[in-house]
mmCIF file of C-alpha atoms and ligand atoms in Angstrom:
data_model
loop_
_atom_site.group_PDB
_atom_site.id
_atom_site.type_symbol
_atom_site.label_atom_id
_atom_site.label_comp_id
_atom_site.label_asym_id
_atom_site.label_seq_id
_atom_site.Cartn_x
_atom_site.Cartn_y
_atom_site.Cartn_z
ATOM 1 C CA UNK U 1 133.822 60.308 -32.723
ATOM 2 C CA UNK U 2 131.289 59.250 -34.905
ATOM 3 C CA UNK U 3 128.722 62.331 -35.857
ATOM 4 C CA UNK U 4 124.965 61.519 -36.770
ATOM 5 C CA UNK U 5 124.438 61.602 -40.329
ATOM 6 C CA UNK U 6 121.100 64.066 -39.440
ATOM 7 C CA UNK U 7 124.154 66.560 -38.204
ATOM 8 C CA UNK U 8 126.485 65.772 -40.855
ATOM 9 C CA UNK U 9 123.604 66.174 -44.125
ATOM 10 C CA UNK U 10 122.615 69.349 -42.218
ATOM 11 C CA UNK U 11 126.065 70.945 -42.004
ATOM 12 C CA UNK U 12 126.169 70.174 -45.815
ATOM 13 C CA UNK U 13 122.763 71.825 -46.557
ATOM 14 C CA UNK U 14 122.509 74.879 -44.595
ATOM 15 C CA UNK U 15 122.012 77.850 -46.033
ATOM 16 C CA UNK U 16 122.791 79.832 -43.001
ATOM 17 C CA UNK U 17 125.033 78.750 -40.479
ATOM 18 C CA UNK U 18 125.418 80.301 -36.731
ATOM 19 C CA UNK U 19 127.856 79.828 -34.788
ATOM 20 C CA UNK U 20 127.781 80.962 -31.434
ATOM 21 C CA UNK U 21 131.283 81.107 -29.287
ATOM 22 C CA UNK U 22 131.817 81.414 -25.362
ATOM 23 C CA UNK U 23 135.285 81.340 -23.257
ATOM 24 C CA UNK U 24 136.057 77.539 -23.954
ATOM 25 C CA UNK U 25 136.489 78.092 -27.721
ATOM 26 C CA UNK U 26 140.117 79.917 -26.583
ATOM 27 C CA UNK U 27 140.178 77.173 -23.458
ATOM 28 C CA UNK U 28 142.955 75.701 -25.792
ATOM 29 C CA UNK U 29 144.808 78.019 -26.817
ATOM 30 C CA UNK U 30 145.520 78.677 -22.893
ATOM 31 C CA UNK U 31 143.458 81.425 -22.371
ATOM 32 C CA UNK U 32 141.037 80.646 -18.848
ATOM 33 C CA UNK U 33 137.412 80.347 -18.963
ATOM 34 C CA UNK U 34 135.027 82.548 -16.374
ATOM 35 C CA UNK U 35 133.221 79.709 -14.750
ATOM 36 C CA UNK U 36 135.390 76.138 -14.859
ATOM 37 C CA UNK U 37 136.176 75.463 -11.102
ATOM 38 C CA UNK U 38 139.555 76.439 -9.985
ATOM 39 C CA UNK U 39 140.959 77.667 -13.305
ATOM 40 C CA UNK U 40 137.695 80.182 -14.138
ATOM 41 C CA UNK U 41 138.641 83.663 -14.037
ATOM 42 C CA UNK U 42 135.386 84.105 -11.902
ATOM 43 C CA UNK U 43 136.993 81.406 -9.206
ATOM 44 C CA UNK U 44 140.387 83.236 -8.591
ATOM 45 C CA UNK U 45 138.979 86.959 -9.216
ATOM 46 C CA UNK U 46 135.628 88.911 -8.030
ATOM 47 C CA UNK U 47 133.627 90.047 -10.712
ATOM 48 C CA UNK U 48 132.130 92.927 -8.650
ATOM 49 C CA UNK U 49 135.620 94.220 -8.177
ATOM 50 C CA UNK U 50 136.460 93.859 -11.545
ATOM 51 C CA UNK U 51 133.921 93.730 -14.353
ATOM 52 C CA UNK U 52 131.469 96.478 -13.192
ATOM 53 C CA UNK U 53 131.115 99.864 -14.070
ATOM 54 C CA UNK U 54 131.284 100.640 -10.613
ATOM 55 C CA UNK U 55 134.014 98.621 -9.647
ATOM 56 C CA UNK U 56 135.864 101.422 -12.319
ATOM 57 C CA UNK U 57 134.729 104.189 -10.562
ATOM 58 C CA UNK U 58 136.058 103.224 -7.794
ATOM 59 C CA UNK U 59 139.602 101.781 -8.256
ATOM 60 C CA UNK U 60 140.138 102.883 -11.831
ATOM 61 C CA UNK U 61 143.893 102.045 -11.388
ATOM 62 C CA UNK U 62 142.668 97.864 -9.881
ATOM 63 C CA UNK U 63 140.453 97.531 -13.128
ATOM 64 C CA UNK U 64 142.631 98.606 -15.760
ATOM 65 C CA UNK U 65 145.769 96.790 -14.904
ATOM 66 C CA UNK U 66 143.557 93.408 -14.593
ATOM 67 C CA UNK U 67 142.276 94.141 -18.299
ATOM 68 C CA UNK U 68 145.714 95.155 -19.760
ATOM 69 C CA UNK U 69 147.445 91.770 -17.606
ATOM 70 C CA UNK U 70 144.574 90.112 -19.635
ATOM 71 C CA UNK U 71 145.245 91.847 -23.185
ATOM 72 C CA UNK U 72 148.854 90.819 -22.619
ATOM 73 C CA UNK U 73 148.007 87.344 -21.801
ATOM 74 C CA UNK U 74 145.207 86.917 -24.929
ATOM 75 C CA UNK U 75 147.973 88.454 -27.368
ATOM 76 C CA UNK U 76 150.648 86.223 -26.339
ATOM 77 C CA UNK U 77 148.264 83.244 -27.067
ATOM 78 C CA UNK U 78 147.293 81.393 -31.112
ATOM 79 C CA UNK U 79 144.173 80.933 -32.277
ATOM 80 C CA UNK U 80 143.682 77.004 -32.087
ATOM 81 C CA UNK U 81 142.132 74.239 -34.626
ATOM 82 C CA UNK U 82 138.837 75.202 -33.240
ATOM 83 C CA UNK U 83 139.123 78.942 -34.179
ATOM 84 C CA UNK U 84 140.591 77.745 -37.697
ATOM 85 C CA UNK U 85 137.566 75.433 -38.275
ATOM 86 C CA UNK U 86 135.058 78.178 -37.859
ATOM 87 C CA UNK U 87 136.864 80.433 -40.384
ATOM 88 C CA UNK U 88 136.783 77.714 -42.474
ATOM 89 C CA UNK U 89 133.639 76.602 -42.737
ATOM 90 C CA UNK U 90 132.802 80.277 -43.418
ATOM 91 C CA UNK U 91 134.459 78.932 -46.770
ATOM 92 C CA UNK U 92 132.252 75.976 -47.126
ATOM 93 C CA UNK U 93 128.492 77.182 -46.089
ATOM 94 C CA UNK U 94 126.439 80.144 -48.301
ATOM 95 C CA UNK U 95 126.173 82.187 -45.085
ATOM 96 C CA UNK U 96 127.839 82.024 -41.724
ATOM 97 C CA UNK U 97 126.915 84.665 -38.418
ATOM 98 C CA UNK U 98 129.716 84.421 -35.994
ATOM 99 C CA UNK U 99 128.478 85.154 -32.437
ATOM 100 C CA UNK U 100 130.981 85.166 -29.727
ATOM 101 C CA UNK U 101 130.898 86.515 -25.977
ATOM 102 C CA UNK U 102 134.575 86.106 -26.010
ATOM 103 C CA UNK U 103 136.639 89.622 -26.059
ATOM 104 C CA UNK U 104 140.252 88.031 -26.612
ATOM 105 C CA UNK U 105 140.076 88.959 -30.198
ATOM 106 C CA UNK U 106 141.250 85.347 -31.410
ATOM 107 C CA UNK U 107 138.562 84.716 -34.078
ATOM 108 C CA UNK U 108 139.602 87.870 -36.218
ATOM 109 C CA UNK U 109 143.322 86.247 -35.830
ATOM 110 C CA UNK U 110 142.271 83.187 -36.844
ATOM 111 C CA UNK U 111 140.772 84.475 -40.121
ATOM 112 C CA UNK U 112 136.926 85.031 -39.362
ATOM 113 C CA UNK U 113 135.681 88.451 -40.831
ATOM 114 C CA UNK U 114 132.538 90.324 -39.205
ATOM 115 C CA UNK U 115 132.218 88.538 -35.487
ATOM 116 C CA UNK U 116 129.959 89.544 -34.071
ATOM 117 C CA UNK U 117 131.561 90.614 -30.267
ATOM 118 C CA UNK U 118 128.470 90.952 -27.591
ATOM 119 C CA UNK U 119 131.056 91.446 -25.135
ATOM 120 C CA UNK U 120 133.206 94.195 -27.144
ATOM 121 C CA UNK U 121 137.124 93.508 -26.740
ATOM 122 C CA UNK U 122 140.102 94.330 -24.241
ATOM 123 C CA UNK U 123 141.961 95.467 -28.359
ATOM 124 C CA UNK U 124 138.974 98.469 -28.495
ATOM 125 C CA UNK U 125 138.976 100.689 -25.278
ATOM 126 C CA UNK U 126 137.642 103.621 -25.161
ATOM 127 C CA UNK U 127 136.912 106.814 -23.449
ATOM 128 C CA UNK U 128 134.492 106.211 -20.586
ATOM 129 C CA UNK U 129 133.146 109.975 -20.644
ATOM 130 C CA UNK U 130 133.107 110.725 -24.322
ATOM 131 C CA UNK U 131 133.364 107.252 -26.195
ATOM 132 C CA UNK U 132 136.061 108.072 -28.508
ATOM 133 C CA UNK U 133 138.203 105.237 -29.149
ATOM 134 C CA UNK U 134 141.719 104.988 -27.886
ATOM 135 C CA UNK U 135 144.492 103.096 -29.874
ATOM 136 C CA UNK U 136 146.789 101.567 -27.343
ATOM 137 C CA UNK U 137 150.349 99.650 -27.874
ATOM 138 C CA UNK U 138 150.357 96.401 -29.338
ATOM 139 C CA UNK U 139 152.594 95.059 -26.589
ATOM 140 C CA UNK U 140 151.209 96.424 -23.169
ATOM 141 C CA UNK U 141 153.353 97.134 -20.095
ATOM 142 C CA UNK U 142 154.602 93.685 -18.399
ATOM 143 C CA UNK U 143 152.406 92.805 -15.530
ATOM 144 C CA UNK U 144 152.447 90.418 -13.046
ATOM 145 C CA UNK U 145 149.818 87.302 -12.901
ATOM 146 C CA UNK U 146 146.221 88.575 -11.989
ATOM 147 C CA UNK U 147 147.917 92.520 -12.887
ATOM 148 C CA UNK U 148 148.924 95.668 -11.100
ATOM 149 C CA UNK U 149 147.370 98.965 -10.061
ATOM 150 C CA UNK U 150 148.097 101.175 -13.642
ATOM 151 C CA UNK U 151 146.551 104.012 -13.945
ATOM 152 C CA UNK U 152 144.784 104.401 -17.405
ATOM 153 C CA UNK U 153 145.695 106.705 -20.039
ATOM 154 C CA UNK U 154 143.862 109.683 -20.475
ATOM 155 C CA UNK U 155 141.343 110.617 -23.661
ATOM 156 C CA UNK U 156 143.271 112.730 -26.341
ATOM 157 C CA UNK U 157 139.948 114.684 -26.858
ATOM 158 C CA UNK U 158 138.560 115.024 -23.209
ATOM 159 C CA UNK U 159 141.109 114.051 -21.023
ATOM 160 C CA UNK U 160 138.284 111.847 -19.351
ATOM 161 C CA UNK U 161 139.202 107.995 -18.161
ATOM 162 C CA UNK U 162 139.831 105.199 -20.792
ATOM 163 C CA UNK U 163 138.066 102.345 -19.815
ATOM 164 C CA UNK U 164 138.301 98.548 -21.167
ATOM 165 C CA UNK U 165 135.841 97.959 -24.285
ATOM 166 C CA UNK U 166 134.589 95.018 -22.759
ATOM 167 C CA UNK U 167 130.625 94.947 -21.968
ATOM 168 C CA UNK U 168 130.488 94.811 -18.100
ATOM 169 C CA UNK U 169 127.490 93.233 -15.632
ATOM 170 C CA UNK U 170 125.052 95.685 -15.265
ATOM 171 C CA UNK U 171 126.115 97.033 -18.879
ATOM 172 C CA UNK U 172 123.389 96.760 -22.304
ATOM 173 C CA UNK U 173 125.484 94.942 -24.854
ATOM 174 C CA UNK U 174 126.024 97.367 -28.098
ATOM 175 C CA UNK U 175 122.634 97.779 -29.605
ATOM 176 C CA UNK U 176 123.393 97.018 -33.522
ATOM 177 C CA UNK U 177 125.782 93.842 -32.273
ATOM 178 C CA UNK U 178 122.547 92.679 -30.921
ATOM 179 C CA UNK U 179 120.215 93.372 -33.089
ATOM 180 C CA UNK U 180 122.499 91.337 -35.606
ATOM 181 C CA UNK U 181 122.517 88.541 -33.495
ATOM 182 C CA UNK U 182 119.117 88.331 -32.753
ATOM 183 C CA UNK U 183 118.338 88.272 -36.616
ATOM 184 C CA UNK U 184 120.820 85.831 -37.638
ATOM 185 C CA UNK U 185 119.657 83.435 -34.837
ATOM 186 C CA UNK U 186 115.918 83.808 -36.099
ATOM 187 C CA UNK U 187 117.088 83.060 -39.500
ATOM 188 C CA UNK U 188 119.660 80.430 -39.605
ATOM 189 C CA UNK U 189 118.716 76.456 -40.205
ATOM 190 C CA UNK U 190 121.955 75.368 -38.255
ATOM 191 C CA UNK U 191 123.161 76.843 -35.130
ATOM 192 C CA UNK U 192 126.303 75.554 -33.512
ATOM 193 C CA UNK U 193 126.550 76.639 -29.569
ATOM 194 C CA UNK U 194 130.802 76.163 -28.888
ATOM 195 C CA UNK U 195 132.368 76.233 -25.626
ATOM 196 C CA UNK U 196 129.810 78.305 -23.278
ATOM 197 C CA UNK U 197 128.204 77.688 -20.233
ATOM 198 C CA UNK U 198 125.054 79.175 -21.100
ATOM 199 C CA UNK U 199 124.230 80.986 -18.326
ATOM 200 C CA UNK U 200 124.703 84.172 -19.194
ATOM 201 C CA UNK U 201 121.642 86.698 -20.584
ATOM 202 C CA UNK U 202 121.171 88.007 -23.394
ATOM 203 C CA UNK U 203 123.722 85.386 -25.154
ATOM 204 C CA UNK U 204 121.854 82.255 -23.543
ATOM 205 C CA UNK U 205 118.909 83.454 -25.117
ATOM 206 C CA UNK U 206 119.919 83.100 -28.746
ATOM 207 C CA UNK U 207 120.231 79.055 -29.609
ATOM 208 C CA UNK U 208 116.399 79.443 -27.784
ATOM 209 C CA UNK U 209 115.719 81.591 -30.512
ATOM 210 C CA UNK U 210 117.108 79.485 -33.146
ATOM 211 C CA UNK U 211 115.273 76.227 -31.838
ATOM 212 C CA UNK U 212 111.892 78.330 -31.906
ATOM 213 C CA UNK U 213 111.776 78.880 -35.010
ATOM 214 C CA UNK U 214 113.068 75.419 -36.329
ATOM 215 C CA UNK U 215 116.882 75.644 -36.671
ATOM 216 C CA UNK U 216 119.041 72.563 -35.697
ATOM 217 C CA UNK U 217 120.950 73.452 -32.648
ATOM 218 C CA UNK U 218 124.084 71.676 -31.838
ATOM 219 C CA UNK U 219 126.429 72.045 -28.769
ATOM 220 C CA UNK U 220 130.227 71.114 -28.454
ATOM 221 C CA UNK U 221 131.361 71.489 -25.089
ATOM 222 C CA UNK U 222 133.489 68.683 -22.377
ATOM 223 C CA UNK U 223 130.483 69.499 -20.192
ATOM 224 C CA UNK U 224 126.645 69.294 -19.228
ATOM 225 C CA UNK U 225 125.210 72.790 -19.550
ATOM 226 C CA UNK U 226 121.868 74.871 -19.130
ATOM 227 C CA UNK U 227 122.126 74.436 -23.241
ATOM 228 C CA UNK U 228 121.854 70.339 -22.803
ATOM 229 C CA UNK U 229 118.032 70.725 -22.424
ATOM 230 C CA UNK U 230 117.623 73.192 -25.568
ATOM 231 C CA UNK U 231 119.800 71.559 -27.990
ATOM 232 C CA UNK U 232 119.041 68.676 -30.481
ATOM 233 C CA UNK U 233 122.347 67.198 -30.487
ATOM 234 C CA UNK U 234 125.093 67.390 -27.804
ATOM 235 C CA UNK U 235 128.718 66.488 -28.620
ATOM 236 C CA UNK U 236 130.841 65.985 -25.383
ATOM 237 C CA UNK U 237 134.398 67.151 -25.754
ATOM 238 C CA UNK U 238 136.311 70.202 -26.620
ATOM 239 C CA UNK U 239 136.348 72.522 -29.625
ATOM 240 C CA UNK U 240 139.757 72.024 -30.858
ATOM 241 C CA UNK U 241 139.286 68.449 -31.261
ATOM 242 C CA UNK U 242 135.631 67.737 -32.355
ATOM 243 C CA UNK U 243 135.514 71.048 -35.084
ATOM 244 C CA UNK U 244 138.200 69.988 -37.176
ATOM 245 C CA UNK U 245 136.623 66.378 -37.213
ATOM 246 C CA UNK U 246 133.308 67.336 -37.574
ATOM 247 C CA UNK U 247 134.328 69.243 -40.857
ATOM 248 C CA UNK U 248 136.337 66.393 -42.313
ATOM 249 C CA UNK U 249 133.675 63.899 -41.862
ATOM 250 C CA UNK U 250 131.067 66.402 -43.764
ATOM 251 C CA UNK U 251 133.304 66.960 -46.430
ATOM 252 C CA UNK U 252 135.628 63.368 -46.806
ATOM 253 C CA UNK U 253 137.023 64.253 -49.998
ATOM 254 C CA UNK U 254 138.168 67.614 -49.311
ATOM 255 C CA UNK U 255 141.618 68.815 -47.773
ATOM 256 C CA UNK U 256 139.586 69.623 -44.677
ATOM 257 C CA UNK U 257 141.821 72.234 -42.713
ATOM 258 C CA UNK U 258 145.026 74.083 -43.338
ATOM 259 C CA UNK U 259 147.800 74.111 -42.002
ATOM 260 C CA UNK U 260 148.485 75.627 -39.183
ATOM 261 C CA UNK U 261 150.726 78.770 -38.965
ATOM 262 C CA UNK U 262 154.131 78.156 -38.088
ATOM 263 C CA UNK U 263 154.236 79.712 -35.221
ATOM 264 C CA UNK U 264 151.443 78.304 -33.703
ATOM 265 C CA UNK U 265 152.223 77.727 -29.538
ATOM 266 C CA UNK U 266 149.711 75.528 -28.266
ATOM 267 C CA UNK U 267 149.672 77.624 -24.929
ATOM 268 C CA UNK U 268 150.610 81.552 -23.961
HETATM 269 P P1 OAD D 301 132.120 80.157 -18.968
HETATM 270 O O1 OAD D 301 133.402 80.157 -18.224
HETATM 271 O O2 OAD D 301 130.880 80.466 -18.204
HETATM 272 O O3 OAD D 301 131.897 78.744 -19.671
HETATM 273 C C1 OAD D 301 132.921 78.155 -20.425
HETATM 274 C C2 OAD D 301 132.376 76.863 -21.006
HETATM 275 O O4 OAD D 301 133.388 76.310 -21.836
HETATM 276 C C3 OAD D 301 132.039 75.781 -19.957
HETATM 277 O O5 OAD D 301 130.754 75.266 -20.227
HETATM 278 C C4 OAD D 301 133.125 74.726 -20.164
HETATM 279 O O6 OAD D 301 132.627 73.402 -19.909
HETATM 280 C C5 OAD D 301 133.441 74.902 -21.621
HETATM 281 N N1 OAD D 301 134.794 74.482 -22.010
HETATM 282 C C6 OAD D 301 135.926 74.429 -21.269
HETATM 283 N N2 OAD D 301 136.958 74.028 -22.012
HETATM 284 C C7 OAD D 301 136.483 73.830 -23.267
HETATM 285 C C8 OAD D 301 137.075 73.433 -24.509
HETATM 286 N N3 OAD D 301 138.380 73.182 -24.613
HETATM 287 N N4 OAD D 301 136.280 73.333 -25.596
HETATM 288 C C9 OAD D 301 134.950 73.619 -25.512
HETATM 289 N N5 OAD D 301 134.342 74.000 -24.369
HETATM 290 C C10 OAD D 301 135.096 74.110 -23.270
HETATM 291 O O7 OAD D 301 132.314 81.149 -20.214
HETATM 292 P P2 OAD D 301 131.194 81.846 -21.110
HETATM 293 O O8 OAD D 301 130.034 80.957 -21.278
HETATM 294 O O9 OAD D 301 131.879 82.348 -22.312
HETATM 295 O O10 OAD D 301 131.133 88.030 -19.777
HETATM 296 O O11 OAD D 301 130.803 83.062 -20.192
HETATM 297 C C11 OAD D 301 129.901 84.016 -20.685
HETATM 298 C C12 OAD D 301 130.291 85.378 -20.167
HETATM 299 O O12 OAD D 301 130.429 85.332 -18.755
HETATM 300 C C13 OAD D 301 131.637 85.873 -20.651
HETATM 301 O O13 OAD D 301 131.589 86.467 -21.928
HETATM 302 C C14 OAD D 301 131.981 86.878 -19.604
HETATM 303 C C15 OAD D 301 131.606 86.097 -18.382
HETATM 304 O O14 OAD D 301 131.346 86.850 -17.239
HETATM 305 C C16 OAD D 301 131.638 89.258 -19.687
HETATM 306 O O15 OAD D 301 132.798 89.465 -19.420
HETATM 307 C C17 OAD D 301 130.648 90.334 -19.938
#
């Protein structure tokens, strides 16, 4: 794919890059999105069952063994060329906010520092009476597809619940994550919307916010969205295939992406 030279000039110039992430960054590195139809997570599972606080309350046991059948399927997974690219061109642009919904923890592996998480992440649970964090095993128990009824582990300093540190409906998202986000989007000359469907609130909100007040707002994504409308430029197909070209073709002359690791699977 060719990319407009308005896009390409841009991606040179900015001064502050965002880059805003949602479930189809990870697509390929074989990690389901919510909302595609048949393979979503939201199309085989019910979200009011699973990602509420009150679905916790009442079947602690159902909700934790879907999140830990979840943390062992994200950890068992690479970041992928798409994930790379973004760390990269944190290398290549004076200033780059990354904003992602996703909780799978696959930007940090890929080599992104400070991501923003509106979601929070199945790696940080915590104690759902006290808050205090609770370290769990890199390698959780072996569950079956879609999980198992596990209890959760109890708080070392309250012996309340541990819940998942993901941000469920119904749930604010963590206040100073926000407030970050918010800035960055009202600041930045470039934003770059990658792999989300747009639909849901607050997150949806923020390339709005960047097109307000004059930023460039770019999405990558195999589909039409509720984003199509907002953004400037709209580059059909996925993130692990038009990142990595998008950055070679602003910068020709320069080794555009590394290698990647050895053990890179394409798929968990
Ligand atoms: P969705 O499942 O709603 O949307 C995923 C988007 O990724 C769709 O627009 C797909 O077309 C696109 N997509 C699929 N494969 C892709 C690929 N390889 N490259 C690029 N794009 C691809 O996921 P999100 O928008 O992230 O919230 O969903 C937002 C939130 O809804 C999630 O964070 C989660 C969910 O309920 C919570 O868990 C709180």
């Amino acid at each position: 794919m060719l990319f407009p030279p308005t896009l390409l000039n841009r991606l040179r110039e900015t001064r502050h890059l965002v880059v805003l992430t949602g479930a189809g960054v990870s697509q390929e590195s074989g990690i389901p999105t919510f909302r595609d139809a048949l393979t979503g997570l939201w199309a085989r599972f019910d979200a009011e069952q699973l990602a509420t606080p009150e679905a916790f309350l009442a079947d602690p046991a159902l909700v934790w063994g879907w999140y830990e059948w979840r943390r062992g399927q994200v950890l068992r997974c690479q970041p992928n060329a798409g994930h790379r690219t973004i760390a990269e061109l944190a290398r290549r642009v004076p200033r780059l906010t990354l904003i992602t919904q996703n909780v799978d923890g696959l930007h940090e592996r890929a080599g992104s520092p400070a991501v923003l998480a509106l979601h929070g992440s199945l790696h940080r649970p915590h104690c759902a009476d006290c808050g205090q964090a609770h370290p769990l095993p890199d390698a959780p128990s072996a569950l079956p597809d879609g999980g198992a009824c596990l209890p959760p582990p109890r708080c070392g300093a309250c012996g309340g619940l541990v819940r998942p540190g993901v941000v469920w409906f119904g749930e604010s998202l963590p206040v100073e994550v926000w407030q970050a986000a918010q800035s960055a989007a009202g600041a930045c000359d470039l934003l770059l919307s990658v792999g989300t469907s747009s639909l849901v609130s607050p997150a949806a909100e923020l390339p709005v916010m960047a097109a307000d007040q004059g930023a460039l707002v770019v999405q990558i994504n195999p589909a039409v969205t509720a984003l199509n409308a907002v953004a400037q430029i709209n580059l059909r197909g996925t993130a692990a295939r038009i990142l990595p070209e998008l950055l070679a073709q602003a910068w020709p002359d320069d080794d555009a992406m590394p290698a990647p690791p050895a053990q890179e699977a394409p798929c968990c």
